[in-house]
PDB file of C-alpha atoms and ligand atoms in Angstrom:
ATOM      1  CA  MET A 166     -13.081  32.233  34.060  1.00 48.00           C
ATOM      2  CA  ASN A 167     -16.510  32.351  32.014  1.00 49.00           C
ATOM      3  CA  LYS A 168     -16.878  31.027  29.047  1.00 56.00           C
ATOM      4  CA  ILE A 169     -15.902  33.944  26.782  1.00 49.00           C
ATOM      5  CA  ALA A 170     -12.798  34.587  28.910  1.00 50.00           C
ATOM      6  CA  ARG A 171     -11.788  30.788  28.984  1.00 48.00           C
ATOM      7  CA  ARG A 172     -12.291  30.769  24.709  1.00 50.00           C
ATOM      8  CA  THR A 173     -10.058  33.906  24.700  1.00 41.00           C
ATOM      9  CA  PHE A 174      -7.527  32.319  26.993  1.00 40.00           C
ATOM     10  CA  ILE A 175      -7.080  29.331  24.850  1.00 46.00           C
ATOM     11  CA  LYS A 176      -7.213  31.204  21.696  1.00 48.00           C
ATOM     12  CA  ALA A 177      -4.561  33.562  22.600  1.00 40.00           C
ATOM     13  CA  SER A 178      -2.604  30.254  24.678  1.00 41.00           C
ATOM     14  CA  ALA A 179      -2.743  28.560  21.006  1.00 45.00           C
ATOM     15  CA  ALA A 180      -1.620  31.077  18.974  1.00 40.00           C
ATOM     16  CA  ALA A 181       1.504  32.042  21.263  1.00 40.00           C
ATOM     17  CA  ALA A 182       2.122  28.499  21.316  1.00 45.00           C
ATOM     18  CA  ALA A 183       2.243  28.405  17.743  1.00 44.00           C
ATOM     19  CA  GLY A 184       4.282  31.555  17.397  1.00 41.00           C
ATOM     20  CA  ALA A 185       6.900  29.665  19.680  1.00 42.00           C
ATOM     21  CA  VAL A 186       7.455  26.914  17.265  1.00 43.00           C
ATOM     22  CA  VAL A 187      11.102  27.910  16.210  1.00 44.00           C
ATOM     23  CA  LEU A 188      12.154  26.690  12.713  1.00 40.00           C
ATOM     24  CA  PRO A 189      15.182  25.285  12.421  1.00 46.00           C
ATOM     25  CA  ALA A 190      17.848  27.488  10.634  1.00 50.00           C
ATOM     26  CA  ARG A 191      18.404  26.815   6.946  1.00 53.00           C
ATOM     27  CA  GLU A 192      21.120  24.915   6.532  1.00 54.00           C
ATOM     28  CA  LEU A 193      23.996  27.444   4.111  1.00 60.00           C
ATOM     29  CA  ARG A 194      24.749  24.990   1.365  1.00 76.00           C
ATOM     30  CA  ALA A 195      27.938  25.820  -0.475  1.00 73.00           C
ATOM     31  CA  GLN A 196      25.748  26.074  -4.059  1.00 74.00           C
ATOM     32  CA  ASP A 197      24.153  28.865  -2.377  1.00 87.00           C
ATOM     33  CA  LEU A 198      27.073  31.226  -1.743  1.00 95.00           C
ATOM     34  CA  PRO A 199      28.245  33.945  -4.434  1.00 97.00           C
ATOM     35  CA  GLN A 200      31.213  33.053  -7.113  1.00 98.00           C
ATOM     36  CA  LEU A 201      34.273  35.162  -6.350  1.00 98.00           C
ATOM     37  CA  THR A 202      34.771  37.503  -9.079  1.00 98.00           C
ATOM     38  CA  GLU A 203      37.785  38.355 -10.199  1.00 98.00           C
ATOM     39  CA  ASP A 204      37.431  42.079  -9.808  1.00 98.00           C
ATOM     40  CA  ASP A 205      36.847  41.798  -6.278  1.00 98.00           C
ATOM     41  CA  PRO A 206      39.462  43.527  -4.338  1.00 97.00           C
ATOM     42  CA  MET A 207      40.256  40.569  -2.300  1.00 97.00           C
ATOM     43  CA  ALA A 208      40.719  38.286  -5.523  1.00 98.00           C
ATOM     44  CA  GLN A 209      42.904  41.037  -6.860  1.00 98.00           C
ATOM     45  CA  ALA A 210      45.150  41.380  -3.899  1.00 97.00           C
ATOM     46  CA  MET A 211      45.536  37.753  -4.092  1.00 96.00           C
ATOM     47  CA  LYS A 212      46.037  37.350  -8.053  1.00 96.00           C
ATOM     48  CA  TYR A 213      42.976  35.242  -8.456  1.00 98.00           C
ATOM     49  CA  VAL A 214      41.963  34.551 -11.686  1.00 98.00           C
ATOM     50  CA  HIS A 215      38.977  31.620 -13.129  1.00 98.00           C
ATOM     51  CA  ASP A 216      41.750  30.018 -15.125  1.00 97.00           C
ATOM     52  CA  ALA A 217      44.699  28.609 -14.050  1.00 95.00           C
ATOM     53  CA  SER A 218      46.612  28.479 -17.464  1.00 93.00           C
ATOM     54  CA  THR A 219      46.306  31.894 -18.017  1.00 94.00           C
ATOM     55  CA  VAL A 220      49.020  32.372 -15.271  1.00 92.00           C
ATOM     56  CA  ASP A 221      52.712  32.379 -15.990  1.00 89.00           C
ATOM     57  CA  PRO A 222      54.428  30.112 -13.994  1.00 87.00           C
ATOM     58  CA  ALA A 223      57.331  31.861 -13.541  1.00 85.00           C
ATOM     59  CA  SER A 224      55.615  34.642 -11.747  1.00 86.00           C
ATOM     60  CA  ARG A 225      54.166  31.621  -9.049  1.00 85.00           C
ATOM     61  CA  PRO A 226      55.662  32.044  -5.771  1.00 79.00           C
ATOM     62  CA  ASN A 227      55.493  28.560  -5.247  1.00 77.00           C
ATOM     63  CA  PRO A 228      57.274  26.106  -7.942  1.00 70.00           C
ATOM     64  CA  ALA A 229      54.979  23.654  -8.072  1.00 72.00           C
ATOM     65  CA  GLU A 230      54.024  23.218 -12.007  1.00 77.00           C
ATOM     66  CA  ASN A 231      50.153  22.019 -11.542  1.00 89.00           C
ATOM     67  CA  GLN A 232      48.482  24.371  -9.648  1.00 94.00           C
ATOM     68  CA  ASN A 233      44.937  24.925  -9.954  1.00 96.00           C
ATOM     69  CA  CYS A 234      42.044  25.358  -6.407  1.00 97.00           C
ATOM     70  CA  ALA A 235      41.485  21.727  -7.157  1.00 97.00           C
ATOM     71  CA  ASN A 236      44.837  20.863  -5.860  1.00 95.00           C
ATOM     72  CA  CYS A 237      45.459  23.440  -3.538  1.00 97.00           C
ATOM     73  CA  ALA A 238      45.470  22.619   0.076  1.00 97.00           C
ATOM     74  CA  LEU A 239      42.937  25.777   0.957  1.00 98.00           C
ATOM     75  CA  ILE A 240      40.044  24.491  -1.403  1.00 97.00           C
ATOM     76  CA  GLN A 241      37.078  23.073   0.628  1.00 96.00           C
ATOM     77  CA  GLY A 242      33.577  21.114  -0.309  1.00 95.00           C
ATOM     78  CA  GLU A 243      33.351  18.419  -2.371  1.00 94.00           C
ATOM     79  CA  ASP A 244      35.905  17.017  -4.616  1.00 95.00           C
ATOM     80  CA  GLY A 245      34.485  17.359  -8.486  1.00 95.00           C
ATOM     81  CA  ALA A 246      32.370  20.446  -8.055  1.00 95.00           C
ATOM     82  CA  GLN A 247      33.306  23.394 -10.304  1.00 97.00           C
ATOM     83  CA  TRP A 248      32.692  25.932  -7.674  1.00 97.00           C
ATOM     84  CA  ARG A 249      33.898  25.130  -4.227  1.00 97.00           C
ATOM     85  CA  PRO A 250      34.547  27.236  -1.200  1.00 97.00           C
ATOM     86  CA  CYS A 251      38.168  28.446  -0.284  1.00 97.00           C
ATOM     87  CA  GLN A 252      39.599  29.729   3.253  1.00 97.00           C
ATOM     88  CA  ILE A 253      41.181  32.480   1.744  1.00 97.00           C
ATOM     89  CA  PHE A 254      38.206  33.669   0.396  1.00 97.00           C
ATOM     90  CA  PRO A 255      35.230  32.985   3.143  1.00 96.00           C
ATOM     91  CA  GLY A 256      31.600  33.358   1.981  1.00 96.00           C
ATOM     92  CA  LYS A 257      32.665  32.915  -1.671  1.00 97.00           C
ATOM     93  CA  LEU A 258      33.042  30.354  -4.112  1.00 98.00           C
ATOM     94  CA  VAL A 259      36.067  29.884  -6.156  1.00 98.00           C
ATOM     95  CA  ASN A 260      36.579  28.150  -9.503  1.00 98.00           C
ATOM     96  CA  ALA A 261      38.071  24.590  -9.511  1.00 98.00           C
ATOM     97  CA  ASN A 262      40.234  25.654 -11.989  1.00 97.00           C
ATOM     98  CA  GLY A 263      40.985  29.013 -10.803  1.00 98.00           C
ATOM     99  CA  TRP A 264      44.523  29.919  -9.199  1.00 97.00           C
ATOM    100  CA  CYS A 265      45.371  32.273  -6.594  1.00 97.00           C
ATOM    101  CA  SER A 266      49.028  33.687  -5.164  1.00 94.00           C
ATOM    102  CA  VAL A 267      48.223  31.849  -1.775  1.00 95.00           C
ATOM    103  CA  TRP A 268      48.162  28.227  -3.588  1.00 95.00           C
ATOM    104  CA  ALA A 269      49.840  25.594  -1.485  1.00 94.00           C
ATOM    105  CA  PRO A 270      50.298  22.224  -2.063  1.00 91.00           C
ATOM    106  CA  LYS A 271      47.816  19.238  -0.227  1.00 90.00           C
ATOM    107  CA  ALA A 272      50.160  17.608   2.340  1.00 85.00           C
TER     108      ALA A 272
HETATM  109 FE1  LIG B 563      42.258  28.706  -5.076  1.00 94.36          FE
HETATM  110 FE2  LIG B 563      44.051  27.742  -3.049  1.00 94.36          FE
HETATM  111 FE3  LIG B 563      44.152  30.374  -4.146  1.00 94.36          FE
HETATM  112 FE4  LIG B 563      42.253  29.065  -2.459  1.00 94.36          FE
HETATM  113  S1  LIG B 563      43.530  29.600  -1.716  1.00 94.36           S
HETATM  114  S2  LIG B 563      41.741  30.864  -4.335  1.00 94.36           S
HETATM  115  S3  LIG B 563      41.891  27.251  -3.567  1.00 94.36           S
HETATM  116  S4  LIG B 563      44.606  28.488  -5.446  1.00 94.36           S
END
């Protein structure tokens, strides 16, 4: 291999090695997710609202009195956060003060 060919080979190898470096995928954080909107078709199907106090307790399928997303068994994420993931609405955040017809008490 002559000098020029060797130099070209080294440059190409370096470029290939640099391209082979795989950057770790950016971790998806809860705060990166969009907030669920009340007019979302899935939200409407589940009667989701951002403010549980706007729901007539008599209309709830479960008789428990104090119901909101923060005390629902299906909420995820960190306690105290205003917007949190929910198992029923994957990829979206629900309001901790919200409510939907799937509400279930924490065990
Ligand atoms: Fe809120 Fe629970 Fe309904 Fe999720 S399942 S939206 S946490 S009430």
